[in-house]
mmCIF file with all atom_site columns, C-alpha atoms in Angstrom:
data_model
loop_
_atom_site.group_PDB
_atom_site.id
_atom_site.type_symbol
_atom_site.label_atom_id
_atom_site.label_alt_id
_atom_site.label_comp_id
_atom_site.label_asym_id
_atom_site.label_entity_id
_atom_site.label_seq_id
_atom_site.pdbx_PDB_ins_code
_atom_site.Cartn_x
_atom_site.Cartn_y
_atom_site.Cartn_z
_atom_site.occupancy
_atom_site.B_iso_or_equiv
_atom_site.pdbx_formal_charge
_atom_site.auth_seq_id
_atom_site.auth_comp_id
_atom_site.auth_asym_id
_atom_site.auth_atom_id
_atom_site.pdbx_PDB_model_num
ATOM 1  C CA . UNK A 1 1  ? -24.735 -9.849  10.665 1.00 0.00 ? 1  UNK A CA 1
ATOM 2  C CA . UNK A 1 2  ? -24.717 -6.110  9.949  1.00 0.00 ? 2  UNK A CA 1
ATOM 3  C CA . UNK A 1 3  ? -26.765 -4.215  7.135  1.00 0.00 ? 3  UNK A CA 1
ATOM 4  C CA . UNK A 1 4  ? -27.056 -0.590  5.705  1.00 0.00 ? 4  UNK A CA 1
ATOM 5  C CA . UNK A 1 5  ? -30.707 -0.877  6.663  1.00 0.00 ? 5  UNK A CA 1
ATOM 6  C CA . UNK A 1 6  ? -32.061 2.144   4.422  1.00 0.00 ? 6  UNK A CA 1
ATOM 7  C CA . UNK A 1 7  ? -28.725 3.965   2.935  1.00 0.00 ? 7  UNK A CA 1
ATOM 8  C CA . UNK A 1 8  ? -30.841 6.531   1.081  1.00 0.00 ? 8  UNK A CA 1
ATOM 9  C CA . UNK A 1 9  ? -32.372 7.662   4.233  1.00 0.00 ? 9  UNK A CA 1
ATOM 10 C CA . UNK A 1 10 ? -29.865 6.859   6.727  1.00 0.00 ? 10 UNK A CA 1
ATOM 11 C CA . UNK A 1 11 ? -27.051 7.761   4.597  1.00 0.00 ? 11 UNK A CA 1
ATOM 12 C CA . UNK A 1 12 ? -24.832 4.842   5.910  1.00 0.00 ? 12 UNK A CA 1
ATOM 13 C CA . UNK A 1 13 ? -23.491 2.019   3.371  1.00 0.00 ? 13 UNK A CA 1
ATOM 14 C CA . UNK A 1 14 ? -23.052 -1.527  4.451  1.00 0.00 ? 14 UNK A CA 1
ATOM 15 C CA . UNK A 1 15 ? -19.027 -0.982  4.293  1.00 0.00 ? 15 UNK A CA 1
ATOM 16 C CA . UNK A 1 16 ? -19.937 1.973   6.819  1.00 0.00 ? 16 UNK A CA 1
ATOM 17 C CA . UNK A 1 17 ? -21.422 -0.625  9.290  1.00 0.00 ? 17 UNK A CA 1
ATOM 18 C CA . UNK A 1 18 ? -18.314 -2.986  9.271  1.00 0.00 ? 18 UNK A CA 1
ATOM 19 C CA . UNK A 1 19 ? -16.045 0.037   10.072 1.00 0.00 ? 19 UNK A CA 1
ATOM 20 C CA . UNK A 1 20 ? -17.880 1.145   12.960 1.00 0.00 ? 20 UNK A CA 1
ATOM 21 C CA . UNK A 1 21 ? -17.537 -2.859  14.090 1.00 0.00 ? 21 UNK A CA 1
ATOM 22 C CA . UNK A 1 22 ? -14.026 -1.922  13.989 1.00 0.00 ? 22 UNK A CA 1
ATOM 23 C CA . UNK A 1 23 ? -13.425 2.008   15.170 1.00 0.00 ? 23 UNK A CA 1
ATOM 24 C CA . UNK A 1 24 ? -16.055 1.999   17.394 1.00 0.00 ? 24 UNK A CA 1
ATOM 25 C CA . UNK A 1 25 ? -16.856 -1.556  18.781 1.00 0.00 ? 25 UNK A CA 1
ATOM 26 C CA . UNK A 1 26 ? -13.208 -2.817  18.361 1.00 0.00 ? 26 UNK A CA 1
ATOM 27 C CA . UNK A 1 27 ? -13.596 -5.593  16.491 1.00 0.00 ? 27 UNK A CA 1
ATOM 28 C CA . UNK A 1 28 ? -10.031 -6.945  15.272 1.00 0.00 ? 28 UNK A CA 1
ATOM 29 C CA . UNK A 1 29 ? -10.175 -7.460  11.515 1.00 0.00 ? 29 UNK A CA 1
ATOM 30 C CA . UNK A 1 30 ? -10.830 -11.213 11.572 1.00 0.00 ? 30 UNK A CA 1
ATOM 31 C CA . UNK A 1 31 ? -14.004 -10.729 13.547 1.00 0.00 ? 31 UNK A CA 1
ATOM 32 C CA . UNK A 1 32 ? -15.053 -8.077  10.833 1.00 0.00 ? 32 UNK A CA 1
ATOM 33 C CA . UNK A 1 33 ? -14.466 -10.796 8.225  1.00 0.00 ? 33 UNK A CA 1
ATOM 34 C CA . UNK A 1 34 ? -16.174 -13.820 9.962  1.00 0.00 ? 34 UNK A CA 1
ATOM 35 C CA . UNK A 1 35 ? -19.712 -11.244 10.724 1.00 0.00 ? 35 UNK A CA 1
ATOM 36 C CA . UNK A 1 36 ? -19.362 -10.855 6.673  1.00 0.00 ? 36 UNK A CA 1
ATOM 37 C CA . UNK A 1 37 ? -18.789 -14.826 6.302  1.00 0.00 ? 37 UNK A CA 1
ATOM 38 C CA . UNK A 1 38 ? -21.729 -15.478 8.709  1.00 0.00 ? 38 UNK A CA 1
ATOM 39 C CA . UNK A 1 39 ? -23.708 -13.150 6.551  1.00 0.00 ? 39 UNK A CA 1
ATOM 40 C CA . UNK A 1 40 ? -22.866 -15.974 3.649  1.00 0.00 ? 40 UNK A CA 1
ATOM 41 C CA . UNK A 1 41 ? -23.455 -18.751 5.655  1.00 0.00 ? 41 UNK A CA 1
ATOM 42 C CA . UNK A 1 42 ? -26.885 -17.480 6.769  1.00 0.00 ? 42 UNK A CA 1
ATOM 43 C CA . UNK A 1 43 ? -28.351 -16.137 3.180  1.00 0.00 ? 43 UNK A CA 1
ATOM 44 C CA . UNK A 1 44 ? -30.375 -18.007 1.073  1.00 0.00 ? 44 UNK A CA 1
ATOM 45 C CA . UNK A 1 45 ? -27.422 -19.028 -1.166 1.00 0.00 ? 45 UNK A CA 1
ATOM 46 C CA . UNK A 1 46 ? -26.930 -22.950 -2.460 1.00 0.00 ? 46 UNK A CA 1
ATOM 47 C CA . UNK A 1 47 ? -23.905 -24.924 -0.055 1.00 0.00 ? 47 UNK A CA 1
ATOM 48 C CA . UNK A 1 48 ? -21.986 -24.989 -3.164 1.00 0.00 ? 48 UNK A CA 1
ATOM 49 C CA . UNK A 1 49 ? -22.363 -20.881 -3.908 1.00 0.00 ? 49 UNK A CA 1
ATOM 50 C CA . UNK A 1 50 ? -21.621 -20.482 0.186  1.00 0.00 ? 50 UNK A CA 1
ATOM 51 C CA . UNK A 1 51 ? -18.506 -22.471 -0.372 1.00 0.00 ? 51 UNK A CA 1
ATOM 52 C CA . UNK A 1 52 ? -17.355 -20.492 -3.243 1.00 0.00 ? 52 UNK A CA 1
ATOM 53 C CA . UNK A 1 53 ? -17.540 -17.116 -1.393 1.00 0.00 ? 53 UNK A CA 1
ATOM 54 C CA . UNK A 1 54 ? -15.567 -18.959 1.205  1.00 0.00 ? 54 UNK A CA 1
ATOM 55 C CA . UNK A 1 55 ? -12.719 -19.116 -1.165 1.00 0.00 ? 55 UNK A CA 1
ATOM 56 C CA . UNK A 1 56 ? -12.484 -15.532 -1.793 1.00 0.00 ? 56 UNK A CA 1
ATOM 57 C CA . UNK A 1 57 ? -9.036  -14.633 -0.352 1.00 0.00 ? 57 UNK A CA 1
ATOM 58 C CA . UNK A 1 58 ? -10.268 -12.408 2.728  1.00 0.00 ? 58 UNK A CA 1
ATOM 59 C CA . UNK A 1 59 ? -12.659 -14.758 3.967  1.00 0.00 ? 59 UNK A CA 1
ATOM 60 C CA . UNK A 1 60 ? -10.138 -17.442 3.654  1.00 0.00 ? 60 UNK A CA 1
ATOM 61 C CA . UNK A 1 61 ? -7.643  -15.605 5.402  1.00 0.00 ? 61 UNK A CA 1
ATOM 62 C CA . UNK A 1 62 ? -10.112 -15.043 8.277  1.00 0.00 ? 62 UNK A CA 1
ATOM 63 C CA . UNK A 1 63 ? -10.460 -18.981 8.418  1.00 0.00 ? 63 UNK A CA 1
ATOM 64 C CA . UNK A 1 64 ? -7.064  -19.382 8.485  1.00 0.00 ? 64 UNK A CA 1
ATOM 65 C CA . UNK A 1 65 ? -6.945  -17.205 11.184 1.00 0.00 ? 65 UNK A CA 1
ATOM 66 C CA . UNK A 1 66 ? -5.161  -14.525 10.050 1.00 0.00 ? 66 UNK A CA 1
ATOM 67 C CA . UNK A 1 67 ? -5.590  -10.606 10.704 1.00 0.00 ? 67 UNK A CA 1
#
């Protein structure tokens, strides 16, 4: 997973962080989404919250496959 770490200090944002996955690391857009999804799956969220995030139309796209 990514994170903003300190954003007040650093002055980066966590949607910062996925866009350097992409412009600078060249992640395609599906590999942006399934680093956010793993984030999910990893947290300290119930299986049934994890499941409902899954549903949310990026994410599902991302399974899917779709870019």
């Amino acid at each position: 997973s990514v994170s903003s770490d300190d954003p007040g200090i650093f002055g980066c944002s966590l949607l910062d962080e996925y866009a350097l996955l992409h412009e600078v690391n060249g992640f395609t857009p599906s590999e942006v989404l399934q680093v956010a999804g793993n984030a999910w799956e990893c947290s300290f969220l119930s299986p049934a919250e994890r499941g409902a995030f899954r549903l949310l139309p990026p994410l599902a796209a991302a399974d899917a496959g779709g870019d």
